[in-house]
GROMACS .gro file of C-alpha atoms in nm:
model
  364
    1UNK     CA    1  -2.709  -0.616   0.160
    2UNK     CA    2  -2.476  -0.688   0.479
    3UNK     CA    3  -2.571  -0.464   0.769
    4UNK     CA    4  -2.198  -0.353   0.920
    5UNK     CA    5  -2.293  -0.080   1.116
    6UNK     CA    6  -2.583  -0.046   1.376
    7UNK     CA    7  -2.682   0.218   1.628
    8UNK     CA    8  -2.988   0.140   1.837
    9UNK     CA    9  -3.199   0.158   2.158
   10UNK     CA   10  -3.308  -0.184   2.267
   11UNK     CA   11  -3.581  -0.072   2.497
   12UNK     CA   12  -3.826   0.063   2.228
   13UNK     CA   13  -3.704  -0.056   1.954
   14UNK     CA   14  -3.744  -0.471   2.085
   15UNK     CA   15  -4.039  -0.596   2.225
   16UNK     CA   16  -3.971  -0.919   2.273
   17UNK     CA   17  -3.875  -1.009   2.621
   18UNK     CA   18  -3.516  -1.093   2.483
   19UNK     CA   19  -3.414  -1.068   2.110
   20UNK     CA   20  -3.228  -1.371   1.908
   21UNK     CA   21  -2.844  -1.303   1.894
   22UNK     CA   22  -2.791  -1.559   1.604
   23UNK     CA   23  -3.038  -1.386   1.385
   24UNK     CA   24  -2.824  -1.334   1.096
   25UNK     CA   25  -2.852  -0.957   1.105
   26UNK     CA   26  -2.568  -0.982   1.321
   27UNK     CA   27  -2.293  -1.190   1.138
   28UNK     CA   28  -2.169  -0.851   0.961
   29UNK     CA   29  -2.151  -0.564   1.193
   30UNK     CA   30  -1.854  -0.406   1.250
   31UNK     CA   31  -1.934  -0.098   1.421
   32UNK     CA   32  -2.211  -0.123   1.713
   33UNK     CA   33  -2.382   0.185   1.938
   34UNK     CA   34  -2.641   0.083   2.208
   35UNK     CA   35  -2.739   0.347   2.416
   36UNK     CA   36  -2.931   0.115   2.675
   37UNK     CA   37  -2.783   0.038   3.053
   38UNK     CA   38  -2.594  -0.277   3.104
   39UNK     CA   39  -2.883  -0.421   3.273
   40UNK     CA   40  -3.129  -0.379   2.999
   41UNK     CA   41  -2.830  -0.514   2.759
   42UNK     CA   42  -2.809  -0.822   2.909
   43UNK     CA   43  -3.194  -0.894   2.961
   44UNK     CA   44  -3.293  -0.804   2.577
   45UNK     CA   45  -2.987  -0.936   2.385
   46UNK     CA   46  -2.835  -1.235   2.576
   47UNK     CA   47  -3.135  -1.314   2.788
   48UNK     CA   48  -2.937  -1.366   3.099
   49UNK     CA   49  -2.965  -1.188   3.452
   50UNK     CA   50  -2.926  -0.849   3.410
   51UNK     CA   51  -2.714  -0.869   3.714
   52UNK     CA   52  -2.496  -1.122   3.580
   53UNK     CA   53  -2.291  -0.876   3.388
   54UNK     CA   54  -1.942  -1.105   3.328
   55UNK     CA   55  -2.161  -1.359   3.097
   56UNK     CA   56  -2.182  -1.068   2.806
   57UNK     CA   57  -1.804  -0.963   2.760
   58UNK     CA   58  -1.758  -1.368   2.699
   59UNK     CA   59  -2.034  -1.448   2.474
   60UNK     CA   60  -1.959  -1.116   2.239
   61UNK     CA   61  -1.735  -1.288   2.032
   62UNK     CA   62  -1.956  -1.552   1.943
   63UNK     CA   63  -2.242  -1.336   1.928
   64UNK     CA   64  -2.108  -1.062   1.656
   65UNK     CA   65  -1.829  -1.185   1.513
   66UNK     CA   66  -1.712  -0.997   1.284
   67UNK     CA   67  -1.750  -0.656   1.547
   68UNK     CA   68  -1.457  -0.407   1.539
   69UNK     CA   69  -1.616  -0.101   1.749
   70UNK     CA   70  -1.858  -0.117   2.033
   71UNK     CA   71  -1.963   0.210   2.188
   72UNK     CA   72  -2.164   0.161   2.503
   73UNK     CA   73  -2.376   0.416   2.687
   74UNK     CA   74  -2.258   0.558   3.049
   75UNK     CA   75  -1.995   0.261   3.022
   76UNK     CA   76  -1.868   0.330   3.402
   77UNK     CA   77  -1.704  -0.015   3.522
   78UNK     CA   78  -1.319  -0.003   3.436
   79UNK     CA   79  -1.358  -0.401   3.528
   80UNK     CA   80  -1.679  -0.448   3.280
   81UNK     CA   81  -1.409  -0.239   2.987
   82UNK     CA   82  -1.161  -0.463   3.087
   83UNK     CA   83  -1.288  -0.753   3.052
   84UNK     CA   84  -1.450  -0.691   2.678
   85UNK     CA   85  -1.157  -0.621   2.595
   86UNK     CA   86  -1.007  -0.895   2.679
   87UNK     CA   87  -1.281  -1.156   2.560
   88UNK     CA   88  -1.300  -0.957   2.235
   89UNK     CA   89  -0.963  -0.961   2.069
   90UNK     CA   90  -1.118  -0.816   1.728
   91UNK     CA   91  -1.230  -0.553   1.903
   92UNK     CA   92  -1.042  -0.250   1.819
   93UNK     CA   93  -1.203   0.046   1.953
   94UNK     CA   94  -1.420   0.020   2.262
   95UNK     CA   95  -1.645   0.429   2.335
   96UNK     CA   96  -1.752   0.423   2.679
   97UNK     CA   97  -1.972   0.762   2.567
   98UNK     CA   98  -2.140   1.018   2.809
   99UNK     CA   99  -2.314   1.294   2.819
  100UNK     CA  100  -2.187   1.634   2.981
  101UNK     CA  101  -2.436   1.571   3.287
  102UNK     CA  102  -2.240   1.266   3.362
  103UNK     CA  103  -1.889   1.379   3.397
  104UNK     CA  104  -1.846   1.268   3.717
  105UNK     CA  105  -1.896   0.938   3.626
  106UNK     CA  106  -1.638   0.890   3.411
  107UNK     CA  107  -1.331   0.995   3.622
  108UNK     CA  108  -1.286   0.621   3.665
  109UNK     CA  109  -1.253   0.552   3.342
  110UNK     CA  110  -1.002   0.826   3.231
  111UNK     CA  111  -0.679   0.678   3.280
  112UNK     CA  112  -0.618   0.273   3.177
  113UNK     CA  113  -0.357   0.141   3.029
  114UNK     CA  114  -0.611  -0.023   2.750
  115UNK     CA  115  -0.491   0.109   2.433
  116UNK     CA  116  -0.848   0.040   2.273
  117UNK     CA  117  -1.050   0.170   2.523
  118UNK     CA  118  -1.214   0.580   2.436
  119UNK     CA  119  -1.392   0.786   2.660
  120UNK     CA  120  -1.586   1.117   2.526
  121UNK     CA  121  -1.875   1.315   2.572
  122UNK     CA  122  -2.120   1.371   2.337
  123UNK     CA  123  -2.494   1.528   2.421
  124UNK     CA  124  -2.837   1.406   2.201
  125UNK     CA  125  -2.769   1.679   1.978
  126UNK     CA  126  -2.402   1.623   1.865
  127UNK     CA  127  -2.453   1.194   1.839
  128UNK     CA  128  -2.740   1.336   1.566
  129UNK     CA  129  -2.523   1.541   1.381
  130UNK     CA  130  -2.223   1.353   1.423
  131UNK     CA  131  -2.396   1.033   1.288
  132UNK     CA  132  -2.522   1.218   1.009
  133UNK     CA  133  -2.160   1.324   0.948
  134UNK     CA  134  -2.059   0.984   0.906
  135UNK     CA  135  -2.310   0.876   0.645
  136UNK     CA  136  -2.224   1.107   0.418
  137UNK     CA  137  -1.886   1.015   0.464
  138UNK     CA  138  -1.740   1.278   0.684
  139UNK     CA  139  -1.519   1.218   1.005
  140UNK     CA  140  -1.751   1.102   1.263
  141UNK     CA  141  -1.670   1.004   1.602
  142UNK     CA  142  -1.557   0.614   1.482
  143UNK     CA  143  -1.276   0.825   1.267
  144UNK     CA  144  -1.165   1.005   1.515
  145UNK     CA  145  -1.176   0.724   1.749
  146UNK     CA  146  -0.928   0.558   1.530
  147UNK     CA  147  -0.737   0.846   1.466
  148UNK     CA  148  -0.685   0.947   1.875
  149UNK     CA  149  -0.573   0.504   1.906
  150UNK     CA  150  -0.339   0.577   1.688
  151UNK     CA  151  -0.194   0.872   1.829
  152UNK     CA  152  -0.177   0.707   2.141
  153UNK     CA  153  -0.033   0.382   1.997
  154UNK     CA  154   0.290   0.628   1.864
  155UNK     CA  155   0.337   0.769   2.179
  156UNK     CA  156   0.224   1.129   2.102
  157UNK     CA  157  -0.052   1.113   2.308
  158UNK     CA  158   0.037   1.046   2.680
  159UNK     CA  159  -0.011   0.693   2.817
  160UNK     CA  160  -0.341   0.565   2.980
  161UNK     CA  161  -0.515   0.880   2.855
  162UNK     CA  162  -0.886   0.780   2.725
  163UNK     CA  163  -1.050   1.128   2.746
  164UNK     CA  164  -1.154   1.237   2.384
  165UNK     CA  165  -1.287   1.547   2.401
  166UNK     CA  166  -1.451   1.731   2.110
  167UNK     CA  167  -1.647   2.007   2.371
  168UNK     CA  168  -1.575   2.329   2.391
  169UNK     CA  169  -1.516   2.247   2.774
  170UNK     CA  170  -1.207   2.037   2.584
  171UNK     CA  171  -1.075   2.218   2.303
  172UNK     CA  172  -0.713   2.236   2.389
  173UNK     CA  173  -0.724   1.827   2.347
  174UNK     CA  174  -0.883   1.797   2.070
  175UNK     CA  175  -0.597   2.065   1.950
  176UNK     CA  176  -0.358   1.844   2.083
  177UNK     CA  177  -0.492   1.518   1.859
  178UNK     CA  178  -0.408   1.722   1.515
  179UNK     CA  179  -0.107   1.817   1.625
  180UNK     CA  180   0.211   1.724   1.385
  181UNK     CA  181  -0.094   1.721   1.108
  182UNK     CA  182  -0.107   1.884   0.768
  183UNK     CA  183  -0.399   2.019   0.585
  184UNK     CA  184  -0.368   1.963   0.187
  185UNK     CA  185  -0.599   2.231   0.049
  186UNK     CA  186  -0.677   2.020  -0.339
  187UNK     CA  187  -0.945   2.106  -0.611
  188UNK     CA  188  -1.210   1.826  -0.693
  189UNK     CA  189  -1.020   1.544  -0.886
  190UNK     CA  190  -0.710   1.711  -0.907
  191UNK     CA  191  -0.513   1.567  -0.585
  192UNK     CA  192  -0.139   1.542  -0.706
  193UNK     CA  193   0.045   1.240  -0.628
  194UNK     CA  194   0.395   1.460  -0.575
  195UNK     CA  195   0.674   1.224  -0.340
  196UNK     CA  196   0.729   1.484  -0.206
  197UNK     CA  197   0.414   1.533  -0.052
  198UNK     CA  198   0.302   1.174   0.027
  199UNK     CA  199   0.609   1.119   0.199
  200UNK     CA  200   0.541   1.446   0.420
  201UNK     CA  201   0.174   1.399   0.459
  202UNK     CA  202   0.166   1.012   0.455
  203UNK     CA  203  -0.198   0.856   0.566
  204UNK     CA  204  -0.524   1.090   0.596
  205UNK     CA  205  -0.829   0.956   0.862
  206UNK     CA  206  -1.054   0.849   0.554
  207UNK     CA  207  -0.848   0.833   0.250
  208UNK     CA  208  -0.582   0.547   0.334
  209UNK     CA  209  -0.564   0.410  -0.011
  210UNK     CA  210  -0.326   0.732  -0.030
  211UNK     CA  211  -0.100   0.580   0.228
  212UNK     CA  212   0.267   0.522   0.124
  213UNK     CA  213   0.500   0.544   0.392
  214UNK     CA  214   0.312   0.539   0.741
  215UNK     CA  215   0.015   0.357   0.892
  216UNK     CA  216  -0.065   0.659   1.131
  217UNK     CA  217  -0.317   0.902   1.054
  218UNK     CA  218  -0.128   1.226   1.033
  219UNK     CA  219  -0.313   1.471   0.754
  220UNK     CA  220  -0.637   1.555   0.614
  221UNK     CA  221  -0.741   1.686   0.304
  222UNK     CA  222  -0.983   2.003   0.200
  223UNK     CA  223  -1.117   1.915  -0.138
  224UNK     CA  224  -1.258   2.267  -0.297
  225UNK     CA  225  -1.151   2.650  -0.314
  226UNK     CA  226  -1.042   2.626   0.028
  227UNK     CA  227  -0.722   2.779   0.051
  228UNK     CA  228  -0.836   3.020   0.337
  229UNK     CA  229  -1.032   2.799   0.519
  230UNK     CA  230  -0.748   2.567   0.561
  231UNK     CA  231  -0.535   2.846   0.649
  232UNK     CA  232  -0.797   2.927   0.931
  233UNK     CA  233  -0.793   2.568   1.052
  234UNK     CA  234  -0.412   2.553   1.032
  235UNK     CA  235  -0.373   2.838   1.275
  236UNK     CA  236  -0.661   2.661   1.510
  237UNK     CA  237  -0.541   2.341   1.563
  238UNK     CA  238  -0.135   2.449   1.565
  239UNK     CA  239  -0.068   2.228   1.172
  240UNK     CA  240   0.092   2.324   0.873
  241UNK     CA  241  -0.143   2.371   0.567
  242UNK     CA  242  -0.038   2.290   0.204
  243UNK     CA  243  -0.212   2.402  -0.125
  244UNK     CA  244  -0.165   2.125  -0.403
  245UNK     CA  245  -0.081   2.387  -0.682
  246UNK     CA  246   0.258   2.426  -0.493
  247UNK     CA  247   0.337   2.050  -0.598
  248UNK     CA  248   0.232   2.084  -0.924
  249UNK     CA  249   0.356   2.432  -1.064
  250UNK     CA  250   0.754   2.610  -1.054
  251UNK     CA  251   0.754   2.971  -1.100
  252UNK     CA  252   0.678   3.146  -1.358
  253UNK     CA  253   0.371   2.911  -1.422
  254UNK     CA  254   0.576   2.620  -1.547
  255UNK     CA  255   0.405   2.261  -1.474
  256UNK     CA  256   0.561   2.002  -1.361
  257UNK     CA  257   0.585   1.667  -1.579
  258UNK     CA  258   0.336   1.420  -1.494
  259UNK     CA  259   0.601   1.165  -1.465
  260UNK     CA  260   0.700   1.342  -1.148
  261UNK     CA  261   0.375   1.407  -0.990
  262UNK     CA  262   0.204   1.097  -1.068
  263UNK     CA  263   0.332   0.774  -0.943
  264UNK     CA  264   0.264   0.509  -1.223
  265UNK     CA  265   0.527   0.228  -1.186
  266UNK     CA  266   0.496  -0.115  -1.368
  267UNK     CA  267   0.297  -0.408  -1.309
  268UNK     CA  268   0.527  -0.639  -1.268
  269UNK     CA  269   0.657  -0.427  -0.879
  270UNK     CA  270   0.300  -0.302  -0.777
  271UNK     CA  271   0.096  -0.640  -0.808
  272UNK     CA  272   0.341  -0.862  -0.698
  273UNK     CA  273   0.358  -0.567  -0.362
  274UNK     CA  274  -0.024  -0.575  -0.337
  275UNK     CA  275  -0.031  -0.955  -0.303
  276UNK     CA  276   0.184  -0.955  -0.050
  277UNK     CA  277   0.032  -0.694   0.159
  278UNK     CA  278  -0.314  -0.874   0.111
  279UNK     CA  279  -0.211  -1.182   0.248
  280UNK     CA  280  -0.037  -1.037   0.545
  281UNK     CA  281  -0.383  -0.828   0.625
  282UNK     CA  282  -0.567  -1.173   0.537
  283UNK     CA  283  -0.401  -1.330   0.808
  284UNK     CA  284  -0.373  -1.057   1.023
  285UNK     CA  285  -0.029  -1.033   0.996
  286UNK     CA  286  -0.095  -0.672   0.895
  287UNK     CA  287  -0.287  -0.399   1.000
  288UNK     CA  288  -0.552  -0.357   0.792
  289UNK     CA  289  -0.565  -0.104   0.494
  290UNK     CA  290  -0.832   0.114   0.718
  291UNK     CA  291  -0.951   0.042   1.038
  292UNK     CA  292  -1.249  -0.247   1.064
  293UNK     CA  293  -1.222  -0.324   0.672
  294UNK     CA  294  -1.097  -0.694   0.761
  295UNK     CA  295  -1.000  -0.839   0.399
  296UNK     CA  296  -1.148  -1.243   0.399
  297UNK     CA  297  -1.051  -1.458   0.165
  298UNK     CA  298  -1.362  -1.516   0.001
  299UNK     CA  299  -1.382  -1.113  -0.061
  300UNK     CA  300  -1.035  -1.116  -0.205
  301UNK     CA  301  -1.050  -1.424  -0.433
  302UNK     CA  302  -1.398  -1.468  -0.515
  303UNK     CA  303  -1.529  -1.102  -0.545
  304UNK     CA  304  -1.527  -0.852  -0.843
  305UNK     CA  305  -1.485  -0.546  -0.573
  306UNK     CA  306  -1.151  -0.750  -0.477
  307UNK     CA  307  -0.821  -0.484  -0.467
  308UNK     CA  308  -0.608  -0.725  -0.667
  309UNK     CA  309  -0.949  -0.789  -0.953
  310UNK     CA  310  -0.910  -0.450  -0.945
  311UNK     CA  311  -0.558  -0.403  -1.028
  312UNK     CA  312  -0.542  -0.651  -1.302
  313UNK     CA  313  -0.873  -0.574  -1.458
  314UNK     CA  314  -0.809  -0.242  -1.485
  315UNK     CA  315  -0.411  -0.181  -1.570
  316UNK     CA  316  -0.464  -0.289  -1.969
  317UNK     CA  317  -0.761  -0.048  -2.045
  318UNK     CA  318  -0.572   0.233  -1.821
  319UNK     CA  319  -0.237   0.095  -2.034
  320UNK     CA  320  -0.409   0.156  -2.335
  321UNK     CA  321  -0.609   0.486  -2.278
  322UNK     CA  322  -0.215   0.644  -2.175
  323UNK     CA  323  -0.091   0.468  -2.508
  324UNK     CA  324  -0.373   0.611  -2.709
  325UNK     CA  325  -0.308   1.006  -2.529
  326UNK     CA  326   0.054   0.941  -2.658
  327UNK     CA  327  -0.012   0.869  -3.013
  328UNK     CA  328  -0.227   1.143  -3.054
  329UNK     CA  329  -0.594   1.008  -2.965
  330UNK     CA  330  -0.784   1.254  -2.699
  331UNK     CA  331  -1.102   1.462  -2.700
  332UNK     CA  332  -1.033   1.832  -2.634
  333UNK     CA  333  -0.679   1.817  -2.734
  334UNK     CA  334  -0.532   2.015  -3.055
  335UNK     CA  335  -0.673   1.864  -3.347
  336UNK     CA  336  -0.385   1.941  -3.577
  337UNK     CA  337  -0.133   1.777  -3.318
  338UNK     CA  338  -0.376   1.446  -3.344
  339UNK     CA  339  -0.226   1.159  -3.586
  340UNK     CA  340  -0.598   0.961  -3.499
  341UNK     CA  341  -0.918   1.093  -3.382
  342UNK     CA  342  -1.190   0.909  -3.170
  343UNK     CA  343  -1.559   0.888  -3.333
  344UNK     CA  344  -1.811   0.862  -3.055
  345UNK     CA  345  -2.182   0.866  -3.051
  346UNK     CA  346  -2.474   0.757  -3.192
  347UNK     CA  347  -2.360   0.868  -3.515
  348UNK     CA  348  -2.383   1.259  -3.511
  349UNK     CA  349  -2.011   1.278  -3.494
  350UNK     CA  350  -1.974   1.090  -3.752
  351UNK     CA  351  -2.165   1.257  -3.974
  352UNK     CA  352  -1.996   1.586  -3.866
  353UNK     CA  353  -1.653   1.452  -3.947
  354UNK     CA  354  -1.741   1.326  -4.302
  355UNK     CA  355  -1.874   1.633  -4.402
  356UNK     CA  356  -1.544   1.801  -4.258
  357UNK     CA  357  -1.384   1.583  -4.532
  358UNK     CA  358  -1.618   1.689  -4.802
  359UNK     CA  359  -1.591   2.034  -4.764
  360UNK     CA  360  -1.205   2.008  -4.739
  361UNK     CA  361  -1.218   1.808  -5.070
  362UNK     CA  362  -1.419   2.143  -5.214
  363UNK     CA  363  -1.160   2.363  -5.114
  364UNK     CA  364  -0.850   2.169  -5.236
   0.00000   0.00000   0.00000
């Protein structure tokens, strides 16, 4: 398994007087926390004078190449920022983070004209829980990160502004990030696909697939019984909440047709659409589909997991599933209404069905 994403102390956790940097640990990562000083950095992972801090910015590229984010501890030199991000032109997000102790040393840092570059603060406690938020899929502080670069990159967040602030000492900025958002309140499984909707909602922090008309992050989604709790968050951060039913149902309880919520168009425009957006990402030509998921060739030719194996692989079975619904195949559906019916099992169903027939043979 490729390790992409590391978050570490040096100082305990290497006790070697300097560690190898072409171990091959770090080929993969993509998204990098150290929580040492600069100093200690540079002895334990370059080997170098800790003093010497210019070396490190320069030999990151060929060090981790394939890294995306880099948070750094009490990051407090706008020259040391600077200058990653310049050597590092993968890089797209760089955290200087603090704690609320150190505010003072990061006025320096809170106005640059650095797109990339993040400041927030973020105590022992909330890096736990906000780490443990992000392995279980929620939106850490990498998502919203990405989310607050993109805000800025539109121009609806003011320019050179780095602060993040999550805090309760911050709260109307963090209201200001979601503002313009929408909250789709959605049961399990049953997100509807209504134009409507994606083109007024467009791309949500962690479900980009679901992207159609914008790159910028401008919604999230409550999956669950949530209707009030996205009403509560709606009034909080100033967005407009939307429940899915109203997409899928007209008054009086009428649904709509599936051809209108559920976008289903034909091979022959969707693949020939998702080759060319592939190759643009390839060659970063493209933003990619979600920030720090770089598409290589080798991934998109060579692997089963690749979007376009994907699409081809599985657009015959899902072609023939539909065609099977609309000639009457389908378990749970009315029986009488079925022209065939699917036997499944080891054999108990089977069974079940031919002695349906026998007993309607007795009765005729």
């Amino acid at each position: 398994m490729k390790l992409q994403r590391l978050s570490f102390y040096l100082t305990p956790g290497m006790h070697a007087q300097s560690m190898d940097p072409t171990h091959p640990m770090f080929a993969y990562i993509t998204h990098l926390d150290l929580f040492d000083s600069l100093d200690t950095i540079c002895a334990k992972f370059s080997g170098f004078p800790s003093s010497d801090f210019a070396l490190l910015p320069a030999l990151l590229p060929a060090l981790l190449p394939a890294l995306t984010h880099l948070a750094l501890f009490k990051l407090k030199s706008p020259t040391f920022a600077a200058q990653v991000l310049t050597s590092c032109q993968k890089l797209e997000v760089l955290v200087a983070m603090h704690t609320y102790d150190s505010e003072s040393e990061l006025d320096r840092l809170l106005s640059s004209d650095e797109a990339r570059l993040v400041s927030m603060y973020l105590s022992d406690d909330e890096y736990h829980t906000d780490w443990l938020e992000g392995i279980r899929g929620g939106l850490d502080f990498w998502a919203r990160a990405d989310a607050f670069i993109a805000k800025k990159r539109c121009g609806k967040i003011k320019p050179g502004t780095t602060l993040l602030s999550q805090s309760k000492h911050h709260g109307q900025h963090f209201k200001d990030l979601f503002r313009e958002w929408t909250i789709i309140i959605s049961k399990p499984r049953k997100i509807s696909y209504h134009k409507s909707m994606i083109q007024s909602v467009g791309l949500f922090p962690w479900h980009h697939h679901l992207s159609v008309t914008t790159t910028e992050p401008t919604g999230f989604i409550l999956l669950g019984t949530l209707s009030t709790v996205g009403k509560q968050l709606a009034d909080i951060l100033g967005v407009p909440s939307n429940a899915v039913d109203t997409f899928c149902w007209e008054p009086g309880w009428q649904k709509i047709p599936r051809a209108e919520t559920r976008l289903d168009p034909p091979l022959t425009l969707y693949l020939p659409r998702l080759i060319l957006r592939t190759l643009l990402r390839m060659f970063g030509l493209a933003p990619p589909c979600s920030p720090g998921c770089i598409e290589r060739p080798s991934e998109v030719f060579c692997s089963k997991e690749s979007n376009l194996w994907w699409c081809i692989s599985n657009h015959w079975p899902a072609r023939e599933s539909a065609r099977m619904r609309k000639i009457g195949i389908g378990v749970g559906t009315n029986v009488n209404g079925q022209k065939m019916r699917r036997i499944g099992g080891w054999g108990g169903e089977l069974r079940v069905w031919v002695g349906e027939v026998e007993c309607m043979l007795q009765l005729e």
